[in-house]
Short mmCIF file of C-alpha atoms and ligand atoms in Angstrom, two decimals:
data_model
loop_
_atom_site.label_atom_id
_atom_site.label_comp_id
_atom_site.label_asym_id
_atom_site.label_seq_id
_atom_site.Cartn_x
_atom_site.Cartn_y
_atom_site.Cartn_z
CA UNK M 1 1.60 12.52 -7.99
CA UNK M 2 -1.90 11.51 -7.42
CA UNK M 3 -3.98 10.17 -5.23
CA UNK M 4 -6.30 6.63 -4.47
CA UNK M 5 -7.71 5.40 -1.82
CA UNK M 6 -6.22 2.09 -0.11
CA UNK M 7 -7.17 -0.64 3.92
CA UNK M 8 -5.41 -0.21 6.63
CA UNK M 9 -4.54 -1.79 9.26
CA UNK M 10 -5.63 -0.02 12.19
CA UNK M 11 -5.54 -2.06 14.86
CA UNK M 12 -4.15 -5.41 15.55
CA UNK M 13 -7.51 -7.42 16.44
CA UNK M 14 -7.66 -9.32 18.43
CA UNK M 15 -10.87 -12.02 18.78
CA UNK M 16 -12.29 -11.70 16.18
CA UNK M 17 -11.58 -8.55 13.99
CA UNK M 18 -13.69 -5.69 13.55
CA UNK M 19 -14.48 -2.01 11.36
CA UNK M 20 -12.40 -0.43 13.93
CA UNK M 21 -8.83 -2.00 13.30
CA UNK M 22 -8.92 -0.84 9.40
CA UNK M 23 -9.00 2.40 7.53
CA UNK M 24 -9.13 3.54 4.76
CA UNK M 25 -7.12 6.04 3.79
CA UNK M 26 -5.74 8.65 0.50
CA UNK M 27 -2.36 8.27 -0.27
CA UNK M 28 -0.14 9.50 -3.09
CA UNK M 29 1.02 7.29 -5.81
CA UNK M 30 4.78 8.49 -7.03
CA UNK M 31 5.19 8.77 -10.81
CA UNK M 32 7.01 6.22 -12.41
CA UNK M 33 10.42 4.82 -12.16
CA UNK M 34 12.12 2.74 -15.23
CA UNK M 35 10.52 -0.95 -15.42
CA UNK M 36 7.62 0.03 -12.90
CA UNK M 37 3.58 0.40 -13.65
CA UNK M 38 0.14 1.42 -13.13
CA UNK M 39 -2.75 -1.15 -12.51
CA UNK M 40 -6.05 0.42 -12.28
CA UNK M 41 -7.80 -3.12 -9.55
CA UNK M 42 -11.02 -4.13 -11.07
CA UNK M 43 -11.53 -7.74 -8.43
CA UNK M 44 -10.82 -7.99 -5.34
CA UNK M 45 -9.41 -11.57 -2.86
CA UNK M 46 -10.70 -11.77 0.69
CA UNK M 47 -9.53 -14.01 2.10
CA UNK M 48 -8.73 -16.05 5.97
CA UNK M 49 -5.47 -16.09 6.17
CA UNK M 50 -5.64 -12.49 5.67
CA UNK M 51 -6.81 -13.20 9.73
CA UNK M 52 -3.47 -14.56 10.44
CA UNK M 53 -0.51 -11.58 8.96
CA UNK M 54 -2.70 -9.48 11.22
CA UNK M 55 -1.24 -10.93 14.48
CA UNK M 56 2.70 -9.65 15.26
CA UNK M 57 3.94 -13.42 14.66
CA UNK M 58 5.93 -15.41 12.34
CA UNK M 59 4.13 -17.00 9.89
CA UNK M 60 4.63 -18.24 6.68
CA UNK M 61 4.09 -14.20 5.89
CA UNK M 62 5.22 -11.28 7.14
CA UNK M 63 2.57 -10.13 8.79
CA UNK M 64 0.55 -6.75 8.55
CA UNK M 65 2.04 -3.60 9.41
CA UNK M 66 0.13 -1.16 11.36
CA UNK M 67 0.14 2.53 9.88
CA UNK M 68 0.17 0.45 6.32
CA UNK M 69 -1.88 -1.06 3.63
CA UNK M 70 -3.13 -4.18 3.57
CA UNK M 71 -2.24 -6.60 0.54
CA UNK M 72 -3.99 -9.45 -1.05
CA UNK M 73 -4.84 -10.84 -4.44
CA UNK M 74 -6.43 -8.50 -7.14
CA UNK M 75 -6.99 -8.52 -10.48
CA UNK M 76 -6.49 -4.93 -12.63
CA UNK M 77 -5.43 -3.42 -15.45
CA UNK M 78 -2.04 -2.01 -16.77
CA UNK M 79 -3.79 1.98 -17.82
CA UNK M 80 0.27 3.05 -17.61
CA UNK M 81 3.89 1.59 -18.32
CA UNK M 82 7.40 2.74 -18.52
CA UNK M 83 8.27 -1.09 -18.20
CA UNK M 84 8.11 -3.31 -21.93
CA UNK M 85 6.84 -6.50 -20.38
CA UNK M 86 3.30 -5.10 -19.53
CA UNK M 87 1.29 -2.70 -22.24
CA UNK M 88 -1.50 0.01 -20.78
CA UNK M 89 -5.36 -2.54 -22.00
CA UNK M 90 -3.49 -5.35 -19.95
CA UNK M 91 -5.00 -7.72 -17.27
CA UNK M 92 -2.75 -8.71 -14.58
CA UNK M 93 -3.37 -10.59 -11.42
CA UNK M 94 -0.94 -9.52 -8.43
CA UNK M 95 -1.02 -9.36 -4.16
CA UNK M 96 -1.41 -5.58 -4.19
CA UNK M 97 -4.80 -5.59 -3.72
CA UNK M 98 -6.91 -3.61 -0.53
CA UNK M 99 -6.99 -0.95 -2.34
CA UNK M 100 -7.64 1.31 -6.01
CA UNK M 101 -4.50 1.59 -7.78
CA UNK M 102 -1.96 -0.56 -7.65
CA UNK M 103 2.56 1.01 -9.00
CA UNK M 104 5.52 -1.81 -8.70
CA UNK M 105 7.44 -3.20 -10.74
CA UNK M 106 6.43 -5.04 -13.63
CA UNK M 107 7.75 -7.74 -12.15
CA UNK M 108 4.90 -7.58 -9.41
CA UNK M 109 2.21 -8.17 -12.32
CA UNK M 110 1.57 -10.76 -13.51
CA UNK M 111 -0.12 -11.22 -17.57
CA UNK M 112 -3.36 -13.09 -17.45
CA UNK M 113 -2.78 -16.38 -19.40
CA UNK M 114 -5.62 -16.10 -22.29
CA UNK M 115 -7.74 -18.40 -21.38
CA UNK M 116 -11.02 -16.25 -22.66
CA UNK M 117 -12.55 -16.81 -18.78
CA UNK M 118 -14.25 -14.00 -17.00
CA UNK M 119 -11.79 -11.85 -15.04
CA UNK M 120 -12.63 -12.50 -11.66
CA UNK M 121 -11.92 -16.66 -12.08
CA UNK M 122 -8.34 -15.47 -11.47
CA UNK M 123 -9.16 -14.70 -8.21
CA UNK M 124 -11.18 -18.24 -8.04
CA UNK M 125 -11.05 -21.16 -9.40
CA UNK M 126 -8.47 -20.24 -11.70
CA UNK M 127 -6.29 -18.26 -8.99
CA UNK M 128 -4.75 -19.20 -5.45
CA UNK M 129 -7.92 -20.38 -4.34
CA UNK M 130 -8.23 -23.43 -6.79
CA UNK M 131 -5.10 -24.23 -6.98
CA UNK M 132 -4.92 -24.90 -3.16
CA UNK M 133 -7.75 -27.51 -3.90
CA UNK M 134 -6.31 -28.66 -7.33
CA UNK M 135 -2.86 -29.87 -4.79
CA UNK M 136 -4.19 -30.42 -1.86
CA UNK M 137 -6.24 -32.85 -2.77
CA UNK M 138 -4.49 -34.46 -5.86
CA UNK M 139 -0.19 -33.81 -5.03
CA UNK M 140 -0.54 -34.04 -1.10
CA UNK M 141 -3.62 -36.46 -0.22
CA UNK M 142 -2.56 -38.10 -2.97
CA UNK M 143 -6.75 -38.82 -4.10
CA UNK M 144 -7.45 -41.19 -7.07
CA UNK M 145 -10.44 -42.56 -8.57
CA UNK M 146 -12.49 -44.72 -5.99
CA UNK M 147 -11.55 -43.50 -3.31
CA UNK M 148 -14.27 -40.98 -0.61
CA UNK M 149 -13.06 -38.23 -0.18
CA UNK M 150 -14.54 -35.96 2.73
CA UNK M 151 -14.41 -31.65 2.49
CA UNK M 152 -15.02 -29.23 4.79
CA UNK M 153 -16.50 -25.74 4.00
CA UNK M 154 -17.78 -27.38 1.09
CA UNK M 155 -19.87 -24.28 0.18
CA UNK M 156 -16.36 -21.78 -0.01
CA UNK M 157 -13.89 -21.40 -2.68
CA UNK M 158 -11.66 -24.23 -2.07
CA UNK M 159 -14.27 -26.28 -0.24
CA UNK M 160 -16.30 -26.35 -4.03
CA UNK M 161 -13.54 -26.50 -6.04
CA UNK M 162 -11.71 -29.57 -4.26
CA UNK M 163 -15.87 -31.33 -4.04
CA UNK M 164 -15.96 -30.82 -8.51
CA UNK M 165 -12.64 -31.50 -8.51
CA UNK M 166 -13.53 -34.87 -7.17
CA UNK M 167 -15.74 -36.00 -8.70
CA UNK M 168 -14.22 -34.84 -12.33
CA UNK M 169 -11.32 -37.92 -11.60
CA UNK M 170 -14.01 -40.21 -10.21
CA UNK M 171 -14.85 -40.21 -6.25
CA UNK M 172 -16.71 -40.16 -3.72
CA UNK M 173 -17.71 -36.67 -2.28
CA UNK M 174 -19.04 -35.66 1.25
CA UNK M 175 -18.44 -32.18 1.18
CA UNK M 176 -19.79 -30.83 4.83
CA UNK M 177 -20.78 -26.68 4.81
CA UNK M 178 -23.18 -24.36 7.49
CA UNK M 179 -26.91 -24.33 6.85
CA UNK M 180 -29.51 -26.38 4.62
CA UNK M 181 -28.97 -23.96 1.37
CA UNK M 182 -25.10 -24.24 1.87
CA UNK M 183 -25.40 -27.84 1.59
CA UNK M 184 -28.02 -27.93 -1.05
CA UNK M 185 -25.77 -26.18 -3.80
CA UNK M 186 -22.33 -28.76 -1.99
CA UNK M 187 -24.94 -31.43 -3.66
CA UNK M 188 -25.68 -30.03 -7.23
CA UNK M 189 -22.21 -29.67 -7.63
CA UNK M 190 -22.05 -33.24 -7.96
CA UNK M 191 -21.32 -34.45 -3.97
CA UNK M 192 -23.20 -37.88 -2.88
CA UNK M 193 -24.04 -36.00 0.22
CA UNK M 194 -23.60 -32.97 1.93
CA UNK M 195 -23.88 -32.51 5.74
CA UNK M 196 -25.20 -30.38 7.71
CA UNK M 197 -22.43 -28.65 10.54
CA UNK M 198 -24.35 -26.76 12.04
CA UNK M 199 -27.73 -29.47 12.57
CA UNK M 200 -26.13 -31.52 14.46
CA UNK M 201 -22.12 -32.87 15.71
CA UNK M 202 -20.14 -33.74 12.95
CA UNK M 203 -18.81 -37.53 13.94
CA UNK M 204 -22.63 -38.68 13.77
CA UNK M 205 -23.62 -37.49 10.86
CA UNK M 206 -20.60 -38.08 8.75
CA UNK M 207 -20.72 -42.17 10.51
CA UNK M 208 -24.12 -42.09 8.17
CA UNK M 209 -23.09 -40.21 5.17
CA UNK M 210 -20.21 -42.51 4.89
CA UNK M 211 -20.57 -46.31 5.84
CA UNK M 212 -17.77 -47.58 5.07
CA UNK M 213 -15.22 -44.42 6.49
CA UNK M 214 -13.96 -42.20 4.13
CA UNK M 215 -9.73 -41.71 2.42
CA UNK M 216 -9.54 -38.40 2.23
CA UNK M 217 -10.24 -35.78 4.48
CA UNK M 218 -9.64 -32.86 2.50
CA UNK M 219 -9.15 -30.44 6.02
CA UNK M 220 -10.49 -26.03 5.90
CA UNK M 221 -11.78 -25.81 8.62
CA UNK M 222 -9.81 -28.25 11.75
CA UNK M 223 -11.83 -29.81 14.87
CA UNK M 224 -14.92 -31.28 15.03
CA UNK M 225 -14.28 -31.67 11.69
CA UNK M 226 -10.87 -32.48 12.39
CA UNK M 227 -11.76 -35.28 14.49
CA UNK M 228 -15.03 -36.45 12.32
CA UNK M 229 -12.58 -37.37 10.32
CA UNK M 230 -10.30 -39.77 12.10
CA UNK M 231 -13.35 -41.82 13.70
CA UNK M 232 -14.47 -42.58 10.39
CA UNK M 233 -10.82 -42.79 8.59
CA UNK M 234 -9.94 -45.80 6.66
CA UNK M 235 -7.17 -47.74 6.92
CA UNK M 236 -4.14 -45.72 4.68
CA UNK M 237 -6.32 -42.66 5.22
CA UNK M 238 -5.18 -39.35 3.40
CA UNK M 239 -4.96 -35.99 5.33
CA UNK M 240 -4.35 -32.54 3.47
CA UNK M 241 -4.29 -29.74 6.05
CA UNK M 242 -5.50 -27.13 4.02
CA UNK M 243 -7.46 -24.17 6.90
CA UNK M 244 -8.85 -25.15 10.67
CA UNK M 245 -10.70 -21.51 10.09
CA UNK M 246 -12.82 -22.55 13.28
CA UNK M 247 -9.69 -21.80 15.43
CA UNK M 248 -8.46 -18.25 13.53
CA UNK M 249 -9.81 -15.90 16.08
CA UNK M 250 -9.39 -18.16 18.76
CA UNK M 251 -6.56 -20.05 19.09
CA UNK M 252 -6.96 -23.47 19.24
CA UNK M 253 -8.22 -25.32 22.26
CA UNK M 254 -9.62 -28.41 21.40
CA UNK M 255 -9.97 -31.40 22.15
CA UNK M 256 -9.83 -34.41 19.94
CA UNK M 257 -11.30 -37.61 20.98
CA UNK M 258 -10.15 -39.69 18.25
CA UNK M 259 -7.16 -39.03 17.42
CA UNK M 260 -5.12 -42.66 18.87
CA UNK M 261 -7.50 -43.71 15.50
CA UNK M 262 -4.22 -42.63 13.54
CA UNK M 263 -1.88 -45.02 14.49
CA UNK M 264 -4.73 -48.13 14.27
CA UNK M 265 -5.83 -46.41 10.83
CA UNK M 266 -2.30 -45.83 10.01
CA UNK M 267 -3.62 -42.62 9.07
CA UNK M 268 -1.16 -39.86 6.44
CA UNK M 269 -1.39 -36.61 8.03
CA UNK M 270 0.27 -33.13 6.11
CA UNK M 271 -0.08 -29.04 6.21
CA UNK M 272 0.71 -27.81 3.12
CA UNK M 273 0.41 -24.79 1.67
CA UNK M 274 -0.11 -23.77 -2.60
CA UNK M 275 2.92 -21.61 -3.28
CA UNK M 276 4.73 -24.85 -2.78
CA UNK M 277 3.29 -26.44 -6.04
CA UNK M 278 4.25 -22.99 -7.94
CA UNK M 279 6.56 -24.64 -10.68
CA UNK M 280 3.67 -27.15 -11.10
CA UNK M 281 0.79 -24.40 -12.60
CA UNK M 282 1.02 -25.38 -16.55
CA UNK M 283 -0.42 -28.99 -14.61
CA UNK M 284 -2.35 -26.40 -12.90
CA UNK M 285 -3.74 -24.69 -15.31
CA UNK M 286 -4.24 -27.70 -17.98
CA UNK M 287 -6.82 -29.65 -16.39
CA UNK M 288 -8.38 -26.65 -14.76
CA UNK M 289 -8.49 -24.74 -17.65
CA UNK M 290 -10.33 -28.23 -19.35
CA UNK M 291 -12.80 -29.19 -16.61
CA UNK M 292 -13.95 -25.29 -16.66
CA UNK M 293 -14.54 -25.37 -20.34
CA UNK M 294 -16.07 -28.35 -20.88
CA UNK M 295 -18.13 -27.29 -17.67
CA UNK M 296 -17.09 -30.01 -15.41
CA UNK M 297 -16.15 -27.69 -12.19
CA UNK M 298 -17.97 -23.94 -11.82
CA UNK M 299 -17.77 -21.20 -10.06
CA UNK M 300 -19.56 -18.73 -7.49
CA UNK M 301 -18.86 -15.91 -6.47
CA UNK M 302 -20.39 -13.96 -3.57
CA UNK M 303 -19.81 -9.78 -5.29
CA UNK M 304 -19.34 -7.17 -3.03
CA UNK M 305 -19.54 -3.84 -4.82
CA UNK M 306 -16.48 -1.25 -3.92
CA UNK M 307 -13.71 0.18 -1.92
CA UNK M 308 -15.41 0.25 1.01
CA UNK M 309 -16.84 -3.04 1.71
CA UNK M 310 -13.61 -5.30 1.43
CA UNK M 311 -12.70 -5.28 5.54
CA UNK M 312 -16.73 -6.11 6.04
CA UNK M 313 -16.82 -8.36 2.84
CA UNK M 314 -13.54 -9.71 4.87
CA UNK M 315 -15.40 -10.42 8.08
CA UNK M 316 -18.24 -12.19 6.17
CA UNK M 317 -15.77 -14.93 5.72
CA UNK M 318 -16.13 -15.97 9.49
CA UNK M 319 -19.66 -16.01 9.62
CA UNK M 320 -20.25 -17.76 6.38
CA UNK M 321 -21.43 -14.96 5.00
CA UNK M 322 -19.83 -16.40 1.40
CA UNK M 323 -21.40 -18.80 -1.40
CA UNK M 324 -18.36 -19.82 -2.89
CA UNK M 325 -15.41 -17.27 -3.24
CA UNK M 326 -16.07 -13.87 -1.99
CA UNK M 327 -15.21 -10.93 -3.98
CA UNK M 328 -15.49 -7.48 -4.12
CA UNK M 329 -15.69 -5.55 -7.51
CA UNK M 330 -14.32 -2.38 -7.70
P1 NDP I 401 -14.35 -19.69 2.05
O1 NDP I 401 -14.40 -19.31 0.72
O2 NDP I 401 -14.12 -22.04 2.15
O3 NDP I 401 -14.69 -18.93 3.46
C1 NDP I 401 -14.39 -19.20 4.98
C2 NDP I 401 -16.12 -20.53 5.01
O4 NDP I 401 -15.06 -21.32 5.89
C3 NDP I 401 -16.79 -20.02 5.07
O5 NDP I 401 -17.55 -19.81 3.73
C4 NDP I 401 -17.65 -19.98 6.04
O6 NDP I 401 -18.48 -21.62 5.47
C5 NDP I 401 -16.72 -21.16 6.89
N1 NDP I 401 -16.68 -21.05 8.22
C6 NDP I 401 -16.25 -20.35 9.10
N2 NDP I 401 -16.35 -19.96 10.08
C7 NDP I 401 -15.90 -21.18 10.48
C8 NDP I 401 -16.22 -22.50 11.90
N3 NDP I 401 -16.04 -21.16 12.30
N4 NDP I 401 -16.31 -23.87 12.22
C9 NDP I 401 -17.00 -23.94 10.57
N5 NDP I 401 -16.52 -23.86 9.06
C10 NDP I 401 -16.70 -22.58 9.29
O7 NDP I 401 -12.37 -19.73 2.34
P2 NDP I 401 -11.64 -20.09 1.42
O8 NDP I 401 -12.16 -20.88 -0.10
O9 NDP I 401 -10.69 -18.78 0.98
O10 NDP I 401 -10.53 -21.25 2.67
C11 NDP I 401 -10.51 -21.94 3.09
C12 NDP I 401 -10.23 -22.59 3.70
O11 NDP I 401 -8.58 -23.18 3.32
C13 NDP I 401 -9.62 -21.49 4.75
O12 NDP I 401 -9.10 -22.49 6.59
C14 NDP I 401 -7.98 -20.86 4.62
O13 NDP I 401 -7.11 -20.96 5.79
C15 NDP I 401 -7.51 -22.22 3.53
N6 NDP I 401 -6.36 -22.17 3.18
C16 NDP I 401 -5.42 -22.24 2.42
C17 NDP I 401 -4.07 -22.27 1.65
C18 NDP I 401 -2.70 -22.71 2.22
O14 NDP I 401 -1.94 -23.10 1.24
N7 NDP I 401 -3.34 -24.09 2.20
C19 NDP I 401 -4.76 -21.29 0.22
C20 NDP I 401 -6.07 -20.99 0.78
C21 NDP I 401 -7.54 -21.32 0.91
P3 NDP I 401 -20.29 -22.64 6.23
O15 NDP I 401 -20.84 -21.36 6.00
O16 NDP I 401 -19.79 -23.54 5.56
O17 NDP I 401 -19.93 -22.34 7.26
#
């Protein structure tokens, strides 16, 4: 047996997690059984939804267990295989992140499609966050050419993909992000306007940026952003509710001032999970692959180095330290 290091949940956080909730421990790797593989992880993803899995509550994914290794998206190379389906040297993505090496049945690892993109993009624009942007915008909100789209956390992984997909499809885009540097990047990505939500009330800034109102809101934040979208929605507006990061550490206690506009404007609002659309991934790979190849969608990562950096990279999502996708490189 050989050893490897993995981050474990040491205790359940209350409010914003801190380093005491995590523990890096050596774990023994069993010798490979029939049909299993050993993968050396190269890239780990940290994602806001992992905060929800740290609570002991029933949700769409089971909670992380105290004392067990954390899980999350990862890309790695097969270094040992006893399966006919995967060979040593194959690059795979899977969900046994937060650790240096992963061992499991080959069916839990997916060989990356041969598209000639850097490996880390399978955790970003060609991975979970890109697919979330694509399906949320085009299938859930049914956004189409000519629509005016508002997206929050627009300088993050999902948000920056939403901005670029919407522009590729001929929409007008208003993005919101925290700070002037992020807003400048959102404009660089093609957004027609960018709102710095830290510089003043979102509702006032959105009314100025979208004097004709909005047709689509892609929500990554909740709270004041969602309220501003209610205030500015045009008739038959569609809201894709992707995430509400503002409340992940606090629980929701927001009072919506403008929610009644749902009635007069006939707003349709729908929550979604990216895996509702897994059967349509070929459409996503075709379109996103094409936009990446043509330069219409660009990828940006904020990269932290080494397994030790993983918890802080995760915590930093809640203070907005990332531009584009937050990743850990091993
Ligand atoms: P991001 O890369 O967008 O990182 C999170 C960003 O959220 C930060 O960079 C920060 O940007 C912003 N943020 C953090 N706290 C606040 C706050 N209190 N108010 C406003 N903004 C805040 O993460 P992802 O792209 O991975 O995820 C974006 C959203 O999408 C999350 O809500 C996530 O849970 C959700 N999601 C949902 C999925 C689904 O299937 N429904 C799948 C994947 C993600 P800034 O500096 O601009 O504040």
